Amino acid sequence: MTAPSPSEPGSTPPAPPVPLAALLARPDLGLRLLSGPEDVPLHWVHTSEMADPYPYLLGGELLMTAGVQLTDPAHYVERVVEAGAAALAFGVTPVYDTVPAELVEACERHGLPLVEVPPRTPFTAVARALWRLMAEARLHELRRVTEAQQSLAAAAARPAPVPAVLGALASRLGGRAVLFGADGTESAAAGREVPAEAARALRDLAGVLGPRPGGPASASGDGGGLRLAAYALGGGDGLTLGVATERRGPGDHTIAGVAVVLLSLLTAPHRGADVTVRDGALVRLLLGADPAEVAGTLGPGPWTVVHARGGDGTPFATASLAAALGTPLVDAGAAGADGGTGAGPDAPGRARPGTVRLLLPSSSPVTAQEGWTLGASAPMAPAELAAADAQAARALRRAEASRAALVRHRANGFAALVDRAEAAAYARGLLAPLAEPLAETLRVWLSLHGSWDRTAMALDIHRNTVRQRITRCAALLDRDLDDPDVRMELWFALRAQ
């Protein structure tokens, strides 16, 4: 495991190296590999005719020389290897007609790639070709990072953003992404499974960071044959992002940095003192406190109450729903336990287990959310939020019964207070004795306020037939059709069918 890095993830990926094989594949250069591997990465190119180039090398470069001061090939190669050069390119003119055998042997002994540069190829052509390849590789890497950033941003806008961001990150890096809690347990994970050894090493690496103020922001290492990296999130809760991949590209650190920022925003509580007071006011109000006690805190409104059931089961699902609806006022207490005893599920302050309740300003639109079933109340003043709570509960039941993603309270009189499914079931039982002609005659007769002549005209039948049918309806239903309450009940039943 390497030492933790105190720096934040960079915003721009460095220029990626180019494999020596890419240069060797250029037919216009005519390069020939004499010794060593061809897959070494080249970070830059340098030309030197010094007898000892060591002081002028940074490491990782392709060193080109014509051997002007080459007197001791063995010592020369030793110094080049000590400096960390990636490969040596030797021009066979104008000093040498062929590459010295002693130089080839020394490179083979040290495993240093040695490339022969033909007389027709100037060193500047090799350097220009390498820089061009590096520019193409950098453009490709920038495109990869940009696409990854867009993918992560799109994932953060999904209904379950934390798992979505982890999934997008794991997909883009071709590995596994894990969100660790402050105690080292996995809060969420995505991507392919990794060996147990790698999983333990990744958890240990994440533990190196921890929630210590001023501690390192990232760490990297190896374990189980994989490249590991861990990043501390900025929410202050000790959460850590762990990533395990088979390789580590130049832009991977940048991509992970974008994920760190998004996950820090998605998991941060963002709850100041004023928000905490308002949340407490919401809970107390919905649980039956005197609205006058909290109306000043909530503001004049109007407000909309939303009941929700569903989510993806992660610890962040409720927070993600609240963020999607644009409100910090959420009561998740019913999601884990029965909201009350001795009262029905639609009673104020009572919600079925698994129900999340939210309070939104009426100006905030309530929209369907993937993975959730929502019921929304009509806009209400703070003094009427207990009734709005009951409206939202009934709307949620209608949404579940009809398998709709969102159902709003129908503000159309007393009929809206009755659950549609329950009303339809009651109507079917009440009107079961009536055949279709009788039920249709009764509906038209009631809609025309009991007028025999107008009903006969509407149905194109004789008025005596209307009388006979209505009398038959009264007998079958055993109801007094002159009673206005009976007429109202039958009218609602006929509409609910």
Coordinates of C-alpha atoms in Angstrom, one line a residue:
M1 CA 0.0 0.0 0.0
T2 CA 1.4 3.4 -0.9
A3 CA 1.4 6.4 1.3
P4 CA -1.9 8.4 1.3
S5 CA -1.9 11.4 -0.9
P6 CA -2.9 14.7 0.7
S7 CA -4.0 16.3 -2.5
E8 CA -7.5 16.4 -4.0
P9 CA -8.3 14.6 -7.2
G10 CA -7.1 16.6 -10.2
S11 CA -9.5 18.3 -12.6
T12 CA -7.5 17.5 -15.7
P13 CA -5.9 14.1 -16.6
P14 CA -2.2 14.2 -17.4
A15 CA -0.9 13.4 -20.8
P16 CA -1.0 9.6 -21.1
P17 CA 2.2 7.8 -22.1
V18 CA 2.6 6.1 -25.5
P19 CA 3.8 2.5 -25.7
L20 CA 7.1 2.0 -27.6
A21 CA 5.2 -0.4 -29.9
A22 CA 3.2 2.5 -31.3
L23 CA 6.4 4.2 -32.5
L24 CA 7.8 0.9 -33.8
A25 CA 4.5 0.4 -35.8
R26 CA 5.2 3.6 -37.8
P27 CA 6.5 2.5 -41.2
D28 CA 7.7 6.0 -42.1
L29 CA 10.2 5.9 -39.3
G30 CA 11.7 2.5 -40.0
L31 CA 12.7 1.9 -36.4
R32 CA 13.9 -1.6 -35.4
L33 CA 13.8 -3.1 -31.8
L34 CA 17.2 -4.7 -31.0
S35 CA 16.6 -5.7 -27.4
G36 CA 14.1 -5.4 -24.5
P37 CA 10.3 -5.3 -24.4
E38 CA 8.3 -3.2 -26.8
D39 CA 5.4 -2.4 -24.4
V40 CA 7.3 0.1 -22.2
P41 CA 5.5 3.4 -21.8
L42 CA 7.2 6.6 -23.2
H43 CA 6.3 9.8 -21.4
W44 CA 8.6 12.1 -23.5
V45 CA 11.6 12.2 -25.7
H46 CA 15.1 13.6 -25.1
T47 CA 18.2 13.9 -27.3
S48 CA 21.7 14.0 -25.7
E49 CA 25.2 13.4 -26.8
M50 CA 26.7 13.8 -23.3
A51 CA 29.0 11.0 -22.2
D52 CA 26.9 10.8 -19.0
P53 CA 23.3 11.9 -19.6
Y54 CA 22.2 11.0 -16.1
P55 CA 21.9 14.6 -14.7
Y56 CA 19.7 15.6 -17.6
L57 CA 17.1 12.8 -17.5
L58 CA 13.8 12.8 -15.6
G59 CA 12.8 9.2 -16.1
G60 CA 10.3 7.6 -18.5
E61 CA 11.8 9.2 -21.6
L62 CA 13.0 7.8 -24.9
L63 CA 16.7 8.8 -24.9
M64 CA 18.1 9.3 -28.4
T65 CA 21.8 9.5 -29.2
A66 CA 24.2 9.0 -32.1
G67 CA 27.0 7.9 -29.7
V68 CA 29.2 10.9 -30.2
Q69 CA 30.9 10.4 -26.8
L70 CA 30.1 6.8 -26.3
T71 CA 33.4 5.3 -25.0
D72 CA 32.1 2.8 -22.4
P73 CA 28.7 1.3 -23.5
A74 CA 28.3 -0.8 -20.3
H75 CA 28.7 2.2 -18.0
Y76 CA 26.6 4.4 -20.3
V77 CA 23.7 1.9 -20.1
E78 CA 24.0 1.6 -16.4
R79 CA 23.7 5.4 -16.0
V80 CA 20.7 5.5 -18.3
V81 CA 19.0 2.8 -16.4
E82 CA 19.8 4.5 -13.1
A83 CA 18.2 7.7 -14.4
G84 CA 15.0 5.7 -15.2
A85 CA 14.9 6.2 -18.9
A86 CA 12.3 4.1 -20.6
A87 CA 14.2 3.2 -23.8
L88 CA 17.3 4.1 -25.8
A89 CA 17.3 5.0 -29.5
F90 CA 20.6 4.8 -31.3
G91 CA 21.2 6.5 -34.6
V92 CA 23.6 4.6 -36.9
T93 CA 25.0 7.7 -38.6
P94 CA 27.1 9.8 -38.8
V95 CA 29.3 8.3 -36.0
Y96 CA 28.5 4.6 -36.3
D97 CA 27.5 2.5 -39.3
T98 CA 25.9 -0.1 -37.0
V99 CA 24.8 -0.3 -33.4
P100 CA 27.8 -1.3 -31.3
A101 CA 27.5 -4.9 -30.1
E102 CA 28.7 -3.9 -26.6
L103 CA 25.7 -1.5 -26.4
V104 CA 23.3 -4.2 -27.5
E105 CA 24.7 -6.7 -24.9
A106 CA 24.5 -4.1 -22.1
C107 CA 20.9 -3.2 -22.9
E108 CA 20.0 -6.9 -23.0
R109 CA 21.7 -7.4 -19.6
H110 CA 19.7 -4.6 -18.0
G111 CA 16.4 -5.2 -19.9
L112 CA 16.6 -1.7 -21.4
P113 CA 14.8 -1.5 -24.8
L114 CA 17.2 -0.5 -27.6
V115 CA 15.9 0.8 -30.9
E116 CA 17.9 1.3 -34.0
V117 CA 17.2 4.6 -35.9
P118 CA 18.0 4.2 -39.6
P119 CA 20.1 6.9 -41.4
R120 CA 17.1 8.2 -43.3
T121 CA 15.2 9.1 -40.2
P122 CA 16.2 12.2 -38.3
F123 CA 15.8 12.4 -34.5
T124 CA 13.3 15.2 -34.9
A125 CA 11.0 13.0 -36.9
V126 CA 11.0 10.4 -34.1
A127 CA 10.3 13.2 -31.6
R128 CA 7.6 14.7 -33.7
A129 CA 5.9 11.3 -34.2
L130 CA 6.0 10.7 -30.4
W131 CA 4.5 14.0 -29.6
R132 CA 1.8 13.5 -32.1
L133 CA 1.0 10.1 -30.7
M134 CA 0.9 11.6 -27.2
A135 CA -1.4 14.4 -28.4
E136 CA -3.8 11.8 -29.9
A137 CA -3.7 9.8 -26.7
R138 CA -4.4 12.9 -24.6
L139 CA -7.3 13.8 -26.8
H140 CA -8.7 10.3 -26.5
E141 CA -8.2 10.4 -22.7
L142 CA -9.9 13.8 -22.4
R143 CA -12.8 12.5 -24.5
R144 CA -13.0 9.5 -22.1
V145 CA -13.0 11.7 -19.1
T146 CA -15.6 14.0 -20.5
E147 CA -17.9 11.2 -21.4
A148 CA -17.4 9.7 -17.9
Q149 CA -18.3 13.1 -16.3
Q150 CA -21.5 13.3 -18.3
S151 CA -22.4 9.7 -17.4
L152 CA -21.8 10.5 -13.7
A153 CA -23.8 13.7 -13.8
A154 CA -26.7 11.9 -15.5
A155 CA -26.5 9.2 -12.8
A156 CA -26.6 11.8 -10.1
A157 CA -29.9 13.0 -11.5
R158 CA -31.6 9.6 -11.4
P159 CA -34.1 8.7 -8.6
A160 CA -31.6 6.6 -6.7
P161 CA -28.4 8.7 -7.4
V162 CA -25.9 7.2 -5.0
P163 CA -26.2 3.6 -6.4
A164 CA -26.4 5.1 -9.9
V165 CA -23.2 7.1 -9.5
L166 CA -21.4 4.1 -8.1
G167 CA -22.6 2.0 -11.0
A168 CA -21.5 4.6 -13.6
L169 CA -18.1 4.9 -11.9
A170 CA -17.6 1.1 -11.8
S171 CA -18.6 0.9 -15.5
R172 CA -16.3 3.7 -16.6
L173 CA -13.3 2.3 -14.7
G174 CA -14.0 -1.3 -15.5
G175 CA -13.9 -2.4 -11.9
R176 CA -15.8 -2.1 -8.6
A177 CA -16.8 1.0 -6.6
V178 CA -17.7 0.8 -2.9
L179 CA -19.1 3.4 -0.5
F180 CA -17.8 2.7 3.0
G181 CA -19.3 4.0 6.2
A182 CA -17.3 5.6 9.0
D183 CA -17.1 2.1 10.6
G184 CA -15.7 0.5 7.5
T185 CA -18.9 -1.3 6.5
E186 CA -20.2 -1.2 2.9
S187 CA -23.1 1.2 2.5
A188 CA -23.4 0.6 -1.2
A189 CA -21.4 -1.0 -4.0
A190 CA -21.5 -1.6 -7.7
G191 CA -19.5 -3.3 -10.4
R192 CA -18.0 -6.8 -10.7
E193 CA -17.1 -8.8 -7.7
V194 CA -13.4 -8.8 -6.7
P195 CA -11.4 -11.4 -4.8
A196 CA -11.7 -11.5 -1.0
E197 CA -8.1 -10.4 -0.7
A198 CA -8.7 -7.3 -2.8
A199 CA -11.9 -6.5 -0.9
R200 CA -10.1 -6.7 2.4
A201 CA -7.2 -4.6 1.1
L202 CA -9.7 -2.0 -0.2
R203 CA -11.5 -1.8 3.1
D204 CA -8.2 -1.4 4.9
L205 CA -7.1 1.3 2.5
A206 CA -10.3 3.2 3.1
G207 CA -9.7 2.9 6.8
V208 CA -6.4 4.7 6.4
L209 CA -8.3 7.9 5.5
G210 CA -11.1 7.9 8.1
P211 CA -13.0 11.0 9.4
R212 CA -9.9 12.7 10.9
P213 CA -10.0 16.5 10.3
G214 CA -7.1 17.5 8.1
G215 CA -6.2 13.9 7.3
P216 CA -5.3 12.6 3.8
A217 CA -7.9 13.0 1.1
S218 CA -6.9 9.9 -0.9
A219 CA -4.7 6.8 -0.8
S220 CA -3.7 4.2 -3.4
G221 CA -2.2 0.7 -3.3
D222 CA -2.5 -2.8 -4.6
G223 CA -4.2 -6.0 -3.4
G224 CA -5.5 -9.2 -4.8
G225 CA -3.8 -8.4 -8.1
L226 CA -5.8 -5.2 -8.5
R227 CA -5.1 -1.5 -8.4
L228 CA -6.8 0.1 -5.4
A229 CA -7.7 3.7 -4.6
A230 CA -9.7 5.3 -1.8
Y231 CA -11.1 8.8 -1.5
A232 CA -12.6 10.6 1.5
L233 CA -15.9 12.2 0.9
G234 CA -16.5 15.8 1.9
G235 CA -19.7 15.4 3.9
G236 CA -18.0 15.2 7.3
D237 CA -19.6 11.8 8.1
G238 CA -16.5 9.7 7.5
L239 CA -17.8 8.2 4.3
T240 CA -15.1 6.9 1.9
L241 CA -15.2 5.9 -1.7
G242 CA -13.1 2.8 -2.7
V243 CA -12.3 1.8 -6.2
A244 CA -10.7 -1.5 -7.4
T245 CA -9.6 -1.9 -11.0
E246 CA -7.3 -4.0 -13.1
R247 CA -5.4 -1.0 -14.4
R248 CA -5.1 2.6 -13.6
G249 CA -5.3 5.1 -16.5
P250 CA -4.1 8.7 -16.4
G251 CA -7.7 10.0 -16.3
D252 CA -9.0 7.5 -13.8
H253 CA -8.0 9.8 -10.9
T254 CA -10.0 12.6 -12.5
I255 CA -13.0 10.5 -13.1
A256 CA -13.0 9.3 -9.5
G257 CA -12.6 12.9 -8.4
V258 CA -15.9 13.8 -10.1
A259 CA -17.6 10.9 -8.4
V260 CA -16.2 12.1 -5.1
V261 CA -17.7 15.5 -5.5
L262 CA -21.1 14.2 -6.6
L263 CA -21.2 11.6 -3.8
S264 CA -20.1 14.2 -1.2
L265 CA -23.1 16.4 -2.3
L266 CA -25.5 13.5 -2.4
T267 CA -24.6 12.1 1.0
A268 CA -24.0 15.4 2.9
P269 CA -26.8 16.1 5.4
H270 CA -27.2 19.8 4.4
R271 CA -29.3 20.4 7.5
G272 CA -28.6 23.7 9.3
A273 CA -30.3 24.7 12.5
D274 CA -33.2 26.4 10.8
V275 CA -33.9 23.4 8.6
T276 CA -33.8 21.1 11.7
V277 CA -36.3 23.3 13.4
R278 CA -38.6 23.2 10.3
D279 CA -38.3 19.4 10.0
G280 CA -39.2 19.1 13.7
A281 CA -42.2 21.3 13.1
L282 CA -43.3 19.2 10.2
V283 CA -43.1 16.0 12.3
R284 CA -44.9 17.5 15.2
L285 CA -47.6 18.9 12.9
L286 CA -48.2 15.7 11.1
L287 CA -48.3 13.8 14.4
G288 CA -51.1 16.0 15.7
A289 CA -49.6 19.0 17.4
D290 CA -51.6 22.2 17.5
P291 CA -51.0 23.9 14.1
A292 CA -50.8 27.3 15.8
E293 CA -47.6 26.1 17.5
V294 CA -45.8 25.6 14.3
A295 CA -47.5 27.8 11.7
G296 CA -45.0 30.6 12.4
T297 CA -42.1 28.3 11.7
L298 CA -43.5 26.8 8.5
G299 CA -44.7 30.0 7.0
P300 CA -48.1 30.9 5.6
G301 CA -48.0 28.4 2.8
P302 CA -50.0 26.9 1.1
W303 CA -48.3 23.6 1.5
T304 CA -48.7 20.2 -0.2
V305 CA -48.3 16.9 1.7
V306 CA -46.9 13.9 -0.2
H307 CA -47.0 10.3 1.0
A308 CA -44.6 7.9 -0.7
R309 CA -43.8 4.3 -0.7
G310 CA -41.0 2.4 -2.5
G311 CA -37.4 3.3 -3.1
D312 CA -34.4 1.0 -3.7
G313 CA -33.8 0.0 -0.1
T314 CA -30.5 2.0 0.3
P315 CA -29.9 4.3 3.2
F316 CA -30.0 7.3 0.8
A317 CA -33.3 6.5 -0.9
T318 CA -35.5 8.9 1.2
A319 CA -32.9 11.7 1.0
S320 CA -32.8 11.2 -2.8
L321 CA -36.6 11.4 -3.1
A322 CA -36.7 14.6 -1.0
A323 CA -33.9 16.1 -3.2
A324 CA -35.8 15.2 -6.3
L325 CA -39.0 16.8 -5.1
G326 CA -37.0 19.9 -3.9
T327 CA -37.7 19.8 -0.2
P328 CA -35.7 19.2 3.0
L329 CA -39.0 18.7 4.9
V330 CA -39.3 14.9 5.2
D331 CA -40.6 12.6 7.8
A332 CA -39.2 9.1 7.3
G333 CA -40.3 7.8 10.7
A334 CA -43.1 5.8 9.3
A335 CA -40.7 4.1 6.9
G336 CA -39.3 2.0 9.7
A337 CA -42.1 1.5 12.2
D338 CA -45.9 1.7 12.6
G339 CA -46.9 5.3 12.8
G340 CA -49.5 4.9 15.4
T341 CA -51.9 2.7 17.3
G342 CA -55.7 2.7 17.6
A343 CA -56.3 4.8 14.5
G344 CA -56.9 4.0 10.9
P345 CA -54.2 4.4 8.4
D346 CA -55.7 7.6 7.0
A347 CA -56.0 9.3 10.4
P348 CA -54.0 12.5 10.8
G349 CA -50.5 11.7 12.2
R350 CA -50.8 8.0 11.2
A351 CA -49.1 6.3 8.3
R352 CA -48.6 2.8 7.3
P353 CA -45.2 1.2 7.9
G354 CA -42.9 2.0 5.0
T355 CA -44.5 5.3 4.2
V356 CA -42.4 8.5 3.8
R357 CA -44.1 11.8 4.2
L358 CA -42.9 15.1 2.7
L359 CA -44.0 18.7 2.9
L360 CA -43.6 20.9 -0.2
P361 CA -44.5 24.5 -0.9
S362 CA -47.5 24.5 -3.3
S363 CA -45.3 26.3 -5.9
S364 CA -43.0 23.2 -6.1
P365 CA -44.4 20.7 -8.6
V366 CA -45.0 17.1 -7.5
T367 CA -43.8 14.8 -10.3
A368 CA -43.7 11.0 -10.5
Q369 CA -40.4 9.5 -9.4
E370 CA -39.0 6.3 -10.6
G371 CA -39.2 3.5 -8.1
W372 CA -41.7 5.3 -5.9
T373 CA -45.5 5.4 -5.6
L374 CA -46.8 8.9 -4.6
G375 CA -50.0 10.4 -3.2
A376 CA -50.3 14.2 -3.1
S377 CA -52.8 16.3 -1.2
A378 CA -54.4 19.5 -2.3
P379 CA -52.5 22.7 -1.3
M380 CA -53.4 23.6 2.3
A381 CA -52.7 26.3 4.8
P382 CA -50.7 25.2 7.9
A383 CA -53.9 25.0 10.0
E384 CA -55.3 22.4 7.6
L385 CA -52.2 20.2 7.1
A386 CA -53.7 17.4 9.2
A387 CA -56.5 17.1 6.7
A388 CA -53.9 17.3 3.9
D389 CA -52.0 14.5 5.5
A390 CA -55.2 12.3 5.3
Q391 CA -55.7 13.4 1.7
A392 CA -52.2 12.3 0.8
A393 CA -52.7 9.0 2.5
R394 CA -55.9 8.3 0.6
A395 CA -54.3 9.4 -2.7
L396 CA -51.4 7.0 -2.0
R397 CA -53.9 4.1 -1.5
R398 CA -55.6 5.0 -4.8
A399 CA -52.2 5.1 -6.5
E400 CA -51.3 1.6 -5.2
A401 CA -54.7 0.2 -6.1
S402 CA -54.5 1.6 -9.6
R403 CA -50.7 0.9 -10.0
A404 CA -50.2 4.6 -10.8
A405 CA -46.9 6.3 -10.1
L406 CA -48.6 9.4 -8.8
V407 CA -52.2 10.2 -7.7
R408 CA -53.3 13.6 -6.6
H409 CA -56.2 14.4 -4.3
R410 CA -59.4 15.1 -6.3
A411 CA -60.8 18.3 -5.0
N412 CA -64.3 17.8 -6.4
G413 CA -66.6 17.8 -3.5
F414 CA -67.7 15.0 -1.0
A415 CA -67.4 12.3 -3.6
A416 CA -63.6 12.8 -3.6
L417 CA -63.5 11.8 0.1
V418 CA -64.5 8.3 -0.8
D419 CA -61.9 5.9 -2.1
R420 CA -62.7 5.1 -5.8
A421 CA -62.1 1.4 -5.5
E422 CA -64.1 1.1 -2.3
A423 CA -66.9 3.1 -3.8
A424 CA -67.0 1.0 -6.9
A425 CA -67.1 -2.2 -4.9
Y426 CA -70.0 -0.8 -2.8
A427 CA -71.8 0.3 -5.9
R428 CA -71.6 -3.1 -7.5
G429 CA -73.2 -4.7 -4.4
L430 CA -75.9 -2.0 -4.1
L431 CA -76.9 -2.1 -7.7
A432 CA -76.5 -5.8 -8.3
P433 CA -80.3 -6.5 -8.4
L434 CA -80.7 -4.2 -11.4
A435 CA -80.3 -5.3 -15.0
E436 CA -78.6 -2.9 -17.4
P437 CA -81.9 -1.4 -18.8
L438 CA -83.2 -0.8 -15.3
A439 CA -79.9 0.8 -14.1
E440 CA -79.7 3.0 -17.2
T441 CA -83.3 4.1 -16.7
L442 CA -82.6 4.9 -13.1
R443 CA -79.5 6.9 -13.9
V444 CA -81.2 9.0 -16.5
W445 CA -84.3 9.5 -14.3
L446 CA -82.2 10.7 -11.4
S447 CA -80.1 13.0 -13.6
L448 CA -83.3 14.6 -14.9
H449 CA -84.6 15.1 -11.3
G450 CA -87.3 12.5 -11.5
S451 CA -89.1 13.8 -14.6
W452 CA -91.1 11.1 -16.3
D453 CA -91.6 12.9 -19.6
R454 CA -88.0 14.1 -20.0
T455 CA -86.7 10.6 -19.1
A456 CA -89.0 9.0 -21.7
M457 CA -87.8 11.4 -24.3
A458 CA -84.2 10.9 -23.5
L459 CA -84.5 7.1 -23.7
D460 CA -87.0 7.1 -26.6
I461 CA -89.5 5.0 -24.7
H462 CA -93.1 5.6 -23.4
R463 CA -93.5 7.4 -20.1
N464 CA -95.5 4.5 -18.7
T465 CA -92.5 2.3 -19.4
V466 CA -90.3 4.7 -17.4
R467 CA -92.8 4.5 -14.5
Q468 CA -92.8 0.7 -14.6
R469 CA -89.0 0.5 -14.6
I470 CA -88.6 2.9 -11.8
T471 CA -91.2 1.1 -9.7
R472 CA -89.3 -2.1 -10.4
C473 CA -86.0 -0.5 -9.3
A474 CA -87.6 0.6 -6.0
A475 CA -88.9 -3.0 -5.4
L476 CA -85.6 -4.7 -6.2
L477 CA -83.5 -2.3 -4.2
D478 CA -86.0 -2.1 -1.4
R479 CA -85.5 1.7 -1.3
D480 CA -87.9 4.7 -1.1
L481 CA -87.0 6.6 -4.2
D482 CA -88.9 9.6 -3.0
D483 CA -86.3 10.0 -0.2
P484 CA -83.6 12.6 -1.3
D485 CA -81.0 10.7 0.7
V486 CA -81.7 7.5 -1.1
R487 CA -81.6 9.3 -4.5
M488 CA -78.2 10.9 -3.6
E489 CA -76.8 7.5 -2.5
L490 CA -78.0 5.8 -5.7
W491 CA -76.7 8.7 -7.8
F492 CA -73.2 8.4 -6.3
A493 CA -73.4 4.6 -6.7
L494 CA -74.3 4.9 -10.4
R495 CA -71.4 7.3 -11.0
A496 CA -69.0 5.1 -9.2
Q497 CA -69.7 2.0 -11.3

